[in-house]
Every structure is written in structure tokens, then in C-alpha cells.
PDB file of C-alpha atoms in Angstrom:
ATOM      1  CA  MET A   1     -22.071  13.744  18.366  1.00  0.00           C
ATOM      2  CA  THR A   2     -21.778  11.589  15.244  1.00  0.00           C
ATOM      3  CA  GLU A   3     -18.704  12.082  13.066  1.00  0.00           C
ATOM      4  CA  THR A   4     -19.117  13.039   9.440  1.00  0.00           C
ATOM      5  CA  GLY A   5     -17.191  11.097   6.817  1.00  0.00           C
ATOM      6  CA  THR A   6     -14.756  14.005   6.442  1.00  0.00           C
ATOM      7  CA  GLN A   7     -14.155  14.243  10.185  1.00  0.00           C
ATOM      8  CA  GLN A   8     -13.575  10.504  10.412  1.00  0.00           C
ATOM      9  CA  GLY A   9     -11.142  10.577   7.495  1.00  0.00           C
ATOM     10  CA  LEU A  10      -9.152  13.422   9.074  1.00  0.00           C
ATOM     11  CA  ARG A  11      -9.111  11.567  12.399  1.00  0.00           C
ATOM     12  CA  TRP A  12      -7.720   8.479  10.677  1.00  0.00           C
ATOM     13  CA  VAL A  13      -4.898  10.595   9.287  1.00  0.00           C
ATOM     14  CA  ARG A  14      -4.104  12.057  12.711  1.00  0.00           C
ATOM     15  CA  GLU A  15      -4.169   8.641  14.380  1.00  0.00           C
ATOM     16  CA  SER A  16      -2.012   7.113  11.634  1.00  0.00           C
ATOM     17  CA  LEU A  17       0.578   9.864  12.063  1.00  0.00           C
ATOM     18  CA  ALA A  18       0.476   9.486  15.855  1.00  0.00           C
ATOM     19  CA  LEU A  19       1.063   5.746  15.571  1.00  0.00           C
ATOM     20  CA  PHE A  20       3.913   6.295  13.123  1.00  0.00           C
ATOM     21  CA  LYS A  21       5.521   8.768  15.526  1.00  0.00           C
ATOM     22  CA  THR A  22       5.715   6.154  18.312  1.00  0.00           C
ATOM     23  CA  GLN A  23       8.856   4.633  16.758  1.00  0.00           C
ATOM     24  CA  PRO A  24       9.478   6.201  13.335  1.00  0.00           C
ATOM     25  CA  HIS A  25      12.948   4.674  12.950  1.00  0.00           C
ATOM     26  CA  VAL A  26      11.545   1.177  13.503  1.00  0.00           C
ATOM     27  CA  TRP A  27       8.664   1.690  11.085  1.00  0.00           C
ATOM     28  CA  MET A  28      11.094   3.047   8.477  1.00  0.00           C
ATOM     29  CA  LEU A  29      13.201  -0.108   8.820  1.00  0.00           C
ATOM     30  CA  TRP A  30      10.144  -2.312   8.310  1.00  0.00           C
ATOM     31  CA  ALA A  31       9.175  -0.162   5.326  1.00  0.00           C
ATOM     32  CA  LEU A  32      12.680  -0.707   3.946  1.00  0.00           C
ATOM     33  CA  ALA A  33      12.190  -4.467   4.285  1.00  0.00           C
ATOM     34  CA  TYR A  34       8.851  -4.145   2.473  1.00  0.00           C
ATOM     35  CA  ILE A  35      10.435  -2.214  -0.394  1.00  0.00           C
ATOM     36  CA  MET A  36      13.278  -4.703  -0.722  1.00  0.00           C
ATOM     37  CA  ILE A  37      10.838  -7.623  -0.888  1.00  0.00           C
ATOM     38  CA  PHE A  38       8.141  -6.131  -3.089  1.00  0.00           C
ATOM     39  CA  ARG A  39      10.042  -3.592  -5.197  1.00  0.00           C
ATOM     40  CA  VAL A  40      13.583  -4.918  -5.576  1.00  0.00           C
ATOM     41  CA  LEU A  41      13.124  -8.715  -5.669  1.00  0.00           C
ATOM     42  CA  PRO A  42      10.450  -8.675  -8.426  1.00  0.00           C
ATOM     43  CA  SER A  43      12.867  -6.768 -10.674  1.00  0.00           C
ATOM     44  CA  LEU A  44      15.499  -9.492 -10.345  1.00  0.00           C
ATOM     45  CA  ASP A  45      13.557 -12.489 -11.610  1.00  0.00           C
ATOM     46  CA  LYS A  46      10.081 -13.273 -12.986  1.00  0.00           C
ATOM     47  CA  ILE A  47       9.642 -16.228 -10.636  1.00  0.00           C
ATOM     48  CA  LEU A  48      10.481 -14.028  -7.665  1.00  0.00           C
ATOM     49  CA  ALA A  49       7.948 -11.507  -8.924  1.00  0.00           C
ATOM     50  CA  LEU A  50       5.212 -14.162  -8.897  1.00  0.00           C
ATOM     51  CA  VAL A  51       6.248 -15.406  -5.457  1.00  0.00           C
ATOM     52  CA  THR A  52       6.121 -11.914  -3.958  1.00  0.00           C
ATOM     53  CA  VAL A  53       2.552 -11.458  -5.195  1.00  0.00           C
ATOM     54  CA  VAL A  54       1.492 -14.700  -3.501  1.00  0.00           C
ATOM     55  CA  ILE A  55       3.129 -13.827  -0.153  1.00  0.00           C
ATOM     56  CA  TRP A  56       2.048 -10.179  -0.226  1.00  0.00           C
ATOM     57  CA  PRO A  57      -1.139 -10.602   1.919  1.00  0.00           C
ATOM     58  CA  ALA A  58       0.785 -12.507   4.605  1.00  0.00           C
ATOM     59  CA  CYS A  59       3.519  -9.872   4.723  1.00  0.00           C
ATOM     60  CA  MET A  60       0.979  -7.064   4.751  1.00  0.00           C
ATOM     61  CA  ALA A  61      -0.902  -8.675   7.640  1.00  0.00           C
ATOM     62  CA  PHE A  62       2.409  -9.093   9.498  1.00  0.00           C
ATOM     63  CA  PHE A  63       3.366  -5.418   9.142  1.00  0.00           C
ATOM     64  CA  VAL A  64      -0.099  -4.191  10.106  1.00  0.00           C
ATOM     65  CA  MET A  65      -0.182  -6.529  13.116  1.00  0.00           C
ATOM     66  CA  LEU A  66       3.069  -4.951  14.330  1.00  0.00           C
ATOM     67  CA  TYR A  67       1.253  -1.619  14.449  1.00  0.00           C
ATOM     68  CA  ARG A  68      -1.616  -3.263  16.297  1.00  0.00           C
ATOM     69  CA  GLN A  69       0.803  -4.711  18.829  1.00  0.00           C
ATOM     70  CA  MET A  70       2.303  -1.276  19.412  1.00  0.00           C
ATOM     71  CA  ASP A  71      -1.149   0.274  19.741  1.00  0.00           C
ATOM     72  CA  LEU A  72      -2.442  -2.293  22.253  1.00  0.00           C
ATOM     73  CA  GLN A  73       0.707  -3.327  24.129  1.00  0.00           C
ATOM     74  CA  ASN A  74       3.082  -0.399  23.541  1.00  0.00           C
ATOM     75  CA  GLN A  75       5.767  -2.787  22.304  1.00  0.00           C
ATOM     76  CA  ILE A  76       6.835  -4.661  19.177  1.00  0.00           C
ATOM     77  CA  VAL A  77       7.566  -8.392  19.385  1.00  0.00           C
ATOM     78  CA  PRO A  78       7.811  -9.726  15.804  1.00  0.00           C
ATOM     79  CA  ARG A  79       8.109 -13.345  16.953  1.00  0.00           C
ATOM     80  CA  THR A  80       4.719 -13.182  18.679  1.00  0.00           C
ATOM     81  CA  VAL A  81       3.112 -11.651  15.594  1.00  0.00           C
ATOM     82  CA  TRP A  82       4.636 -14.349  13.375  1.00  0.00           C
ATOM     83  CA  GLN A  83       3.270 -17.088  15.648  1.00  0.00           C
ATOM     84  CA  GLN A  84      -0.207 -15.548  15.456  1.00  0.00           C
ATOM     85  CA  LEU A  85       0.074 -15.276  11.687  1.00  0.00           C
ATOM     86  CA  GLN A  86       0.860 -18.969  11.197  1.00  0.00           C
ATOM     87  CA  THR A  87      -2.655 -20.004  12.256  1.00  0.00           C
ATOM     88  CA  ASN A  88      -4.189 -18.667   9.037  1.00  0.00           C
ATOM     89  CA  PHE A  89      -1.088 -18.590   6.837  1.00  0.00           C
ATOM     90  CA  LYS A  90      -2.529 -20.943   4.197  1.00  0.00           C
ATOM     91  CA  THR A  91      -5.605 -18.771   3.734  1.00  0.00           C
ATOM     92  CA  LEU A  92      -3.375 -15.721   3.321  1.00  0.00           C
ATOM     93  CA  LEU A  93      -1.377 -17.528   0.638  1.00  0.00           C
ATOM     94  CA  LEU A  94      -4.625 -18.477  -1.058  1.00  0.00           C
ATOM     95  CA  LEU A  95      -5.599 -14.789  -1.054  1.00  0.00           C
ATOM     96  CA  GLY A  96      -2.257 -13.966  -2.653  1.00  0.00           C
ATOM     97  CA  LEU A  97      -2.733 -16.664  -5.286  1.00  0.00           C
ATOM     98  CA  SER A  98      -6.209 -15.314  -6.072  1.00  0.00           C
ATOM     99  CA  GLY A  99      -4.733 -11.839  -6.459  1.00  0.00           C
ATOM    100  CA  LEU A 100      -2.039 -13.187  -8.769  1.00  0.00           C
ATOM    101  CA  ILE A 101      -4.619 -14.883 -11.012  1.00  0.00           C
ATOM    102  CA  TYR A 102      -6.680 -11.691 -11.163  1.00  0.00           C
ATOM    103  CA  ALA A 103      -3.605  -9.578 -11.984  1.00  0.00           C
ATOM    104  CA  LEU A 104      -2.552 -11.988 -14.733  1.00  0.00           C
ATOM    105  CA  LEU A 105      -6.035 -11.836 -16.246  1.00  0.00           C
ATOM    106  CA  ALA A 106      -5.953  -8.035 -16.138  1.00  0.00           C
ATOM    107  CA  THR A 107      -2.533  -8.052 -17.804  1.00  0.00           C
ATOM    108  CA  TYR A 108      -3.807 -10.441 -20.477  1.00  0.00           C
ATOM    109  CA  LEU A 109      -6.794  -8.218 -21.239  1.00  0.00           C
ATOM    110  CA  LEU A 110      -4.523  -5.204 -21.735  1.00  0.00           C
ATOM    111  CA  GLY A 111      -1.658  -7.119 -23.318  1.00  0.00           C
ATOM    112  CA  SER A 112      -2.337  -6.113 -26.913  1.00  0.00           C
ATOM    113  CA  GLU A 113      -2.749  -2.457 -25.971  1.00  0.00           C
ATOM    114  CA  LEU A 114       0.509  -2.502 -24.005  1.00  0.00           C
ATOM    115  CA  ALA A 115       2.340  -4.149 -26.907  1.00  0.00           C
ATOM    116  CA  GLU A 116       1.077  -1.430 -29.238  1.00  0.00           C
ATOM    117  CA  LEU A 117       2.278   1.286 -26.860  1.00  0.00           C
ATOM    118  CA  VAL A 118       5.726  -0.290 -26.618  1.00  0.00           C
ATOM    119  CA  ALA A 119       5.917  -0.597 -30.396  1.00  0.00           C
ATOM    120  CA  HIS A 120       5.136   3.106 -30.805  1.00  0.00           C
ATOM    121  CA  ALA A 121       7.237   4.362 -27.900  1.00  0.00           C
ATOM    122  CA  PRO A 122       9.473   7.401 -28.521  1.00  0.00           C
ATOM    123  CA  THR A 123      12.825   6.583 -30.145  1.00  0.00           C
ATOM    124  CA  LYS A 124      16.118   8.396 -30.437  1.00  0.00           C
ATOM    125  CA  ALA A 125      15.025   9.550 -33.888  1.00  0.00           C
ATOM    126  CA  GLY A 126      12.198  11.444 -32.214  1.00  0.00           C
ATOM    127  CA  MET A 127       8.521  11.855 -33.064  1.00  0.00           C
ATOM    128  CA  THR A 128       6.378  14.338 -34.848  1.00  0.00           C
ATOM    129  CA  GLU A 129       3.995  16.393 -32.732  1.00  0.00           C
ATOM    130  CA  SER A 130       0.981  14.403 -33.924  1.00  0.00           C
ATOM    131  CA  GLN A 131       2.730  11.085 -33.202  1.00  0.00           C
ATOM    132  CA  MET A 132       3.670  12.240 -29.698  1.00  0.00           C
ATOM    133  CA  THR A 133       0.092  13.396 -29.037  1.00  0.00           C
ATOM    134  CA  LYS A 134      -1.265  10.032 -30.180  1.00  0.00           C
ATOM    135  CA  PHE A 135       1.261   8.170 -27.994  1.00  0.00           C
ATOM    136  CA  LEU A 136       0.396  10.251 -24.914  1.00  0.00           C
ATOM    137  CA  GLU A 137      -3.333   9.741 -25.471  1.00  0.00           C
ATOM    138  CA  GLY A 138      -2.781   5.986 -25.812  1.00  0.00           C
ATOM    139  CA  SER A 139      -0.665   5.944 -22.634  1.00  0.00           C
ATOM    140  CA  LEU A 140      -3.319   7.829 -20.677  1.00  0.00           C
ATOM    141  CA  SER A 141      -6.035   5.478 -21.932  1.00  0.00           C
ATOM    142  CA  PHE A 142      -3.942   2.452 -20.923  1.00  0.00           C
ATOM    143  CA  ILE A 143      -3.259   3.829 -17.437  1.00  0.00           C
ATOM    144  CA  VAL A 144      -6.946   4.601 -16.831  1.00  0.00           C
ATOM    145  CA  LYS A 145      -7.986   1.111 -17.955  1.00  0.00           C
ATOM    146  CA  LEU A 146      -5.285  -0.483 -15.795  1.00  0.00           C
ATOM    147  CA  ILE A 147      -6.410   1.469 -12.732  1.00  0.00           C
ATOM    148  CA  LEU A 148     -10.047   0.526 -13.308  1.00  0.00           C
ATOM    149  CA  LEU A 149      -9.126  -3.148 -13.699  1.00  0.00           C
ATOM    150  CA  LEU A 150      -6.929  -3.196 -10.584  1.00  0.00           C
ATOM    151  CA  LEU A 151      -9.324  -1.151  -8.426  1.00  0.00           C
ATOM    152  CA  PRO A 152     -11.484  -4.209  -7.524  1.00  0.00           C
ATOM    153  CA  LEU A 153      -8.305  -6.015  -6.469  1.00  0.00           C
ATOM    154  CA  PHE A 154      -7.329  -3.100  -4.246  1.00  0.00           C
ATOM    155  CA  ILE A 155     -10.799  -2.984  -2.661  1.00  0.00           C
ATOM    156  CA  ALA A 156     -10.905  -6.738  -2.105  1.00  0.00           C
ATOM    157  CA  THR A 157      -7.453  -6.867  -0.472  1.00  0.00           C
ATOM    158  CA  TRP A 158      -7.374  -3.691   1.633  1.00  0.00           C
ATOM    159  CA  PHE A 159      -8.931  -5.262   4.742  1.00  0.00           C
ATOM    160  CA  SER A 160      -8.956  -8.973   3.883  1.00  0.00           C
ATOM    161  CA  PRO A 161      -5.381  -9.825   5.061  1.00  0.00           C
ATOM    162  CA  MET A 162      -6.184  -8.520   8.559  1.00  0.00           C
ATOM    163  CA  LEU A 163      -9.620 -10.137   8.595  1.00  0.00           C
ATOM    164  CA  ILE A 164      -8.012 -13.491   7.812  1.00  0.00           C
ATOM    165  CA  ALA A 165      -5.070 -13.130  10.206  1.00  0.00           C
ATOM    166  CA  LEU A 166      -6.860 -11.478  13.134  1.00  0.00           C
ATOM    167  CA  ASN A 167     -10.508 -12.501  12.833  1.00  0.00           C
ATOM    168  CA  GLY A 168     -10.102 -15.959  11.317  1.00  0.00           C
ATOM    169  CA  TYR A 169     -12.333 -15.224   8.308  1.00  0.00           C
ATOM    170  CA  ASP A 170     -12.243 -17.657   5.417  1.00  0.00           C
ATOM    171  CA  LEU A 171     -11.289 -16.325   1.988  1.00  0.00           C
ATOM    172  CA  PRO A 172     -14.774 -15.555   0.562  1.00  0.00           C
ATOM    173  CA  LYS A 173     -15.951 -13.891   3.775  1.00  0.00           C
ATOM    174  CA  ALA A 174     -12.754 -11.826   4.073  1.00  0.00           C
ATOM    175  CA  ILE A 175     -13.001 -10.531   0.500  1.00  0.00           C
ATOM    176  CA  LYS A 176     -16.733  -9.829   0.822  1.00  0.00           C
ATOM    177  CA  SER A 177     -16.206  -7.994   4.128  1.00  0.00           C
ATOM    178  CA  SER A 178     -13.311  -5.965   2.720  1.00  0.00           C
ATOM    179  CA  ILE A 179     -15.434  -4.813  -0.216  1.00  0.00           C
ATOM    180  CA  ALA A 180     -18.357  -3.995   2.083  1.00  0.00           C
ATOM    181  CA  GLY A 181     -16.071  -2.065   4.456  1.00  0.00           C
ATOM    182  CA  ILE A 182     -14.575   0.040   1.660  1.00  0.00           C
ATOM    183  CA  LEU A 183     -17.980   0.843   0.174  1.00  0.00           C
ATOM    184  CA  GLN A 184     -19.532   1.685   3.536  1.00  0.00           C
ATOM    185  CA  TYR A 185     -16.632   3.940   4.550  1.00  0.00           C
ATOM    186  CA  PHE A 186     -15.815   5.270   1.095  1.00  0.00           C
ATOM    187  CA  VAL A 187     -15.896   8.958   2.101  1.00  0.00           C
ATOM    188  CA  PRO A 188     -13.470   8.756   5.063  1.00  0.00           C
ATOM    189  CA  MET A 189     -11.198   6.446   3.040  1.00  0.00           C
ATOM    190  CA  LEU A 190     -11.127   8.927   0.164  1.00  0.00           C
ATOM    191  CA  ILE A 191     -10.558  11.919   2.454  1.00  0.00           C
ATOM    192  CA  SER A 192      -7.706  10.145   4.249  1.00  0.00           C
ATOM    193  CA  TRP A 193      -5.966   9.218   1.007  1.00  0.00           C
ATOM    194  CA  LEU A 194      -6.325  12.708  -0.454  1.00  0.00           C
ATOM    195  CA  VAL A 195      -5.024  14.398   2.705  1.00  0.00           C
ATOM    196  CA  MET A 196      -2.022  12.067   3.017  1.00  0.00           C
ATOM    197  CA  ILE A 197      -1.129  12.363  -0.664  1.00  0.00           C
ATOM    198  CA  ALA A 198      -1.482  16.164  -0.579  1.00  0.00           C
ATOM    199  CA  GLY A 199       0.563  16.371   2.619  1.00  0.00           C
ATOM    200  CA  MET A 200       3.347  14.245   1.213  1.00  0.00           C
ATOM    201  CA  LEU A 201       3.434  16.303  -1.997  1.00  0.00           C
ATOM    202  CA  VAL A 202       3.665  19.556  -0.035  1.00  0.00           C
ATOM    203  CA  VAL A 203       6.519  18.204   2.093  1.00  0.00           C
ATOM    204  CA  MET A 204       8.391  16.884  -0.952  1.00  0.00           C
ATOM    205  CA  LEU A 205       7.921  20.148  -2.857  1.00  0.00           C
ATOM    206  CA  GLY A 206       9.205  22.104   0.133  1.00  0.00           C
ATOM    207  CA  LEU A 207      12.262  19.904   0.546  1.00  0.00           C
ATOM    208  CA  GLY A 208      12.797  19.870  -3.215  1.00  0.00           C
ATOM    209  CA  LEU A 209      12.810  23.665  -3.216  1.00  0.00           C
ATOM    210  CA  VAL A 210      15.420  23.731  -0.458  1.00  0.00           C
ATOM    211  CA  ILE A 211      17.558  21.177  -2.281  1.00  0.00           C
ATOM    212  CA  GLY A 212      17.168  23.164  -5.505  1.00  0.00           C
ATOM    213  CA  ILE A 213      18.427  26.314  -3.780  1.00  0.00           C
ATOM    214  CA  LEU A 214      21.371  24.408  -2.311  1.00  0.00           C
ATOM    215  CA  GLY A 215      22.011  22.850  -5.714  1.00  0.00           C
ATOM    216  CA  ALA A 216      22.370  26.287  -7.270  1.00  0.00           C
ATOM    217  CA  VAL A 217      25.312  26.840  -4.943  1.00  0.00           C
ATOM    218  CA  ILE A 218      26.670  23.277  -4.770  1.00  0.00           C
ATOM    219  CA  PRO A 219      25.355  21.226  -7.757  1.00  0.00           C
ATOM    220  CA  MET A 220      26.884  17.958  -6.532  1.00  0.00           C
ATOM    221  CA  LEU A 221      24.976  18.287  -3.250  1.00  0.00           C
ATOM    222  CA  ALA A 222      21.635  18.441  -5.081  1.00  0.00           C
ATOM    223  CA  GLU A 223      22.523  15.365  -7.156  1.00  0.00           C
ATOM    224  CA  LEU A 224      23.245  13.490  -3.944  1.00  0.00           C
ATOM    225  CA  LEU A 225      20.278  14.686  -1.893  1.00  0.00           C
ATOM    226  CA  MET A 226      17.484  14.380  -4.475  1.00  0.00           C
ATOM    227  CA  PRO A 227      17.608  10.534  -4.775  1.00  0.00           C
ATOM    228  CA  LEU A 228      17.801  10.312  -0.980  1.00  0.00           C
ATOM    229  CA  LEU A 229      14.742  12.545  -0.707  1.00  0.00           C
ATOM    230  CA  VAL A 230      12.728  10.370  -3.081  1.00  0.00           C
ATOM    231  CA  PHE A 231      13.790   7.162  -1.302  1.00  0.00           C
ATOM    232  CA  ALA A 232      13.018   8.612   2.150  1.00  0.00           C
ATOM    233  CA  ALA A 233       9.583   9.701   0.898  1.00  0.00           C
ATOM    234  CA  LEU A 234       8.930   6.168  -0.368  1.00  0.00           C
ATOM    235  CA  LEU A 235       9.846   4.768   3.054  1.00  0.00           C
ATOM    236  CA  VAL A 236       7.548   7.199   4.875  1.00  0.00           C
ATOM    237  CA  ILE A 237       4.661   6.564   2.479  1.00  0.00           C
ATOM    238  CA  SER A 238       5.005   2.788   2.912  1.00  0.00           C
ATOM    239  CA  ALA A 239       5.194   3.051   6.708  1.00  0.00           C
ATOM    240  CA  LEU A 240       2.180   5.378   6.856  1.00  0.00           C
ATOM    241  CA  MET A 241       0.235   3.026   4.591  1.00  0.00           C
ATOM    242  CA  PHE A 242       0.618   0.207   7.124  1.00  0.00           C
ATOM    243  CA  ALA A 243      -0.467   2.522   9.957  1.00  0.00           C
ATOM    244  CA  PHE A 244      -3.455   3.728   7.945  1.00  0.00           C
ATOM    245  CA  GLN A 245      -4.496   0.174   7.115  1.00  0.00           C
ATOM    246  CA  TYR A 246      -4.483  -0.695  10.799  1.00  0.00           C
ATOM    247  CA  ILE A 247      -6.337   2.444  11.921  1.00  0.00           C
ATOM    248  CA  SER A 248      -9.022   2.069   9.245  1.00  0.00           C
ATOM    249  CA  TYR A 249      -9.368  -1.680   9.941  1.00  0.00           C
ATOM    250  CA  LYS A 250      -9.704  -1.045  13.689  1.00  0.00           C
ATOM    251  CA  ASP A 251     -12.453   1.517  13.153  1.00  0.00           C
ATOM    252  CA  VAL A 252     -14.397  -0.294  10.445  1.00  0.00           C
ATOM    253  CA  PHE A 253     -14.339  -3.737  12.107  1.00  0.00           C
ATOM    254  CA  ARG A 254     -14.284  -2.683  15.785  1.00  0.00           C
ATOM    255  CA  ALA A 255     -17.239  -4.986  16.551  1.00  0.00           C
ATOM    256  CA  ALA A 256     -15.755  -8.080  14.848  1.00  0.00           C
ATOM    257  CA  PRO A 257     -14.421 -10.735  17.290  1.00  0.00           C
ATOM    258  CA  VAL A 258     -10.618 -10.945  17.229  1.00  0.00           C
ATOM    259  CA  LEU A 259      -8.828 -14.270  17.653  1.00  0.00           C
ATOM    260  CA  HIS A 260      -5.557 -12.836  18.927  1.00  0.00           C
ATOM    261  CA  GLU A 261      -5.977 -10.362  21.763  1.00  0.00           C
TER     262      GLU A 261
END
């Protein structure tokens, strides 16, 4: 019986969760490393921010390949994955550089609009209701435009790091195949994302409610637990993202020859 797009998307979610459950503490540690590299380092220095964009595809391929190793061999040996990654490391860096150029162009196109938003941002003196409405409308317009501009980058780089690292694709073929894979499997991809986002929101709301109740009794406890809850959620989301990338890649490109078995 052929799966529908919805059934396939739900299966991807189940398989991603199952893979995450194999060693959740290990995946959380790798997610922590990811956050430190791609969230903390860019905030420290502009040069570091540019460097992290360039190395992002290589790091993403590395994390996803760890999941693949667990799935196929029931073990994690980072050294082996790193050795496999080195074969196509230059192409991965080239993908990162291409992404950086695209992101800079997108930033340039929206630069004037962003500058206008910053200039009219709320101040301590406050805003009138009409000024606040205009600012919020401008912010929403900017966010929508930014998402639309970055969406092609997301589509082009969702599968391409794995296609380069595992299948030996060159840059144009990897990007083209990633775009084709996303478009062909758009429905299961969308269903998977919606289910995971909704699930995470429900869990966070539930935990937030519990913390809120505890905070009514012990306010200091709520102040301590709430940041920990947000950080833990970020770790889980990052770890699940890697698992989902692997599961979707494995299904979409199951017939593509793999260099590293």
C-alpha cells in the first residue's frame, strides 16, 4: 500500500523521535556544541560570524552523519565520520561560501528597510498608538520579506550537505537535487515540520504551566527554571532537526549510491 504524503510525514516524525531516543544525552551534547558554534560564537565577533556560515554545511553533514552511523551501525564513532567528511570537505566549504554570498545579498536588499525599522524602534519616551501600529506593520513586512528571501537558501541547503558528504555530488548537482527533493516531497516535509513544531509548543506550554504554578508558591524557583526550560527546548529542537534531516534524506535519496557505507 502506497503511503500518502501525510502518512510519510508522520512516519518521519516517529522515526526521528525513535532515533533521538537511542542516546538522547549524547544528541543533546552534540546539540549543545552546535549552539555554541552557531549561536554563541557569531555574537562575539563579526569575523567569527562569517566563518561559522562558511563551515555550517560541513558541521551539519558531520552531525547528520553521526545519526546515520547510529542508525546503520548502532554506535557513534566521531573520528570515523570526520575521516569520511574530509573527502569532500572543500565542496562543503564552497557550499557554505555560496550560502554566505546569498545571505549577504539578501541582507543588502533589505538593508534600507531594516535601517528604517531601527530608526523608528520604540524608545523610552514611548510611542503613540498610530506610531506603534505603523512600526509593527513594518516589522511584519520585513520579517515576511526576509523569510521569502531566505527560503530558497533553506531549500537549497537542506539535503545538499549530505549529498556532498555521502554521495560525492558536486556543488551544482547537490543544490539542484536538494531543491528537487524538497519540491517532490513538499507535503511530508510540511507535515513533519508542523507536527514537530506543534508538539514542542504543547510540551513547552505544559511545562511552562507547571513552572508558573510552582512560581506562584516559590517565585525564585520559576525565575531559575524558566531559562533552563527554554535552553533545554532549544537543545531538543536542534537535536531533533539533525535526526529529521537524516531520516528525510534517507527516504528521499534511498536509491542514490552512497560513497561511505
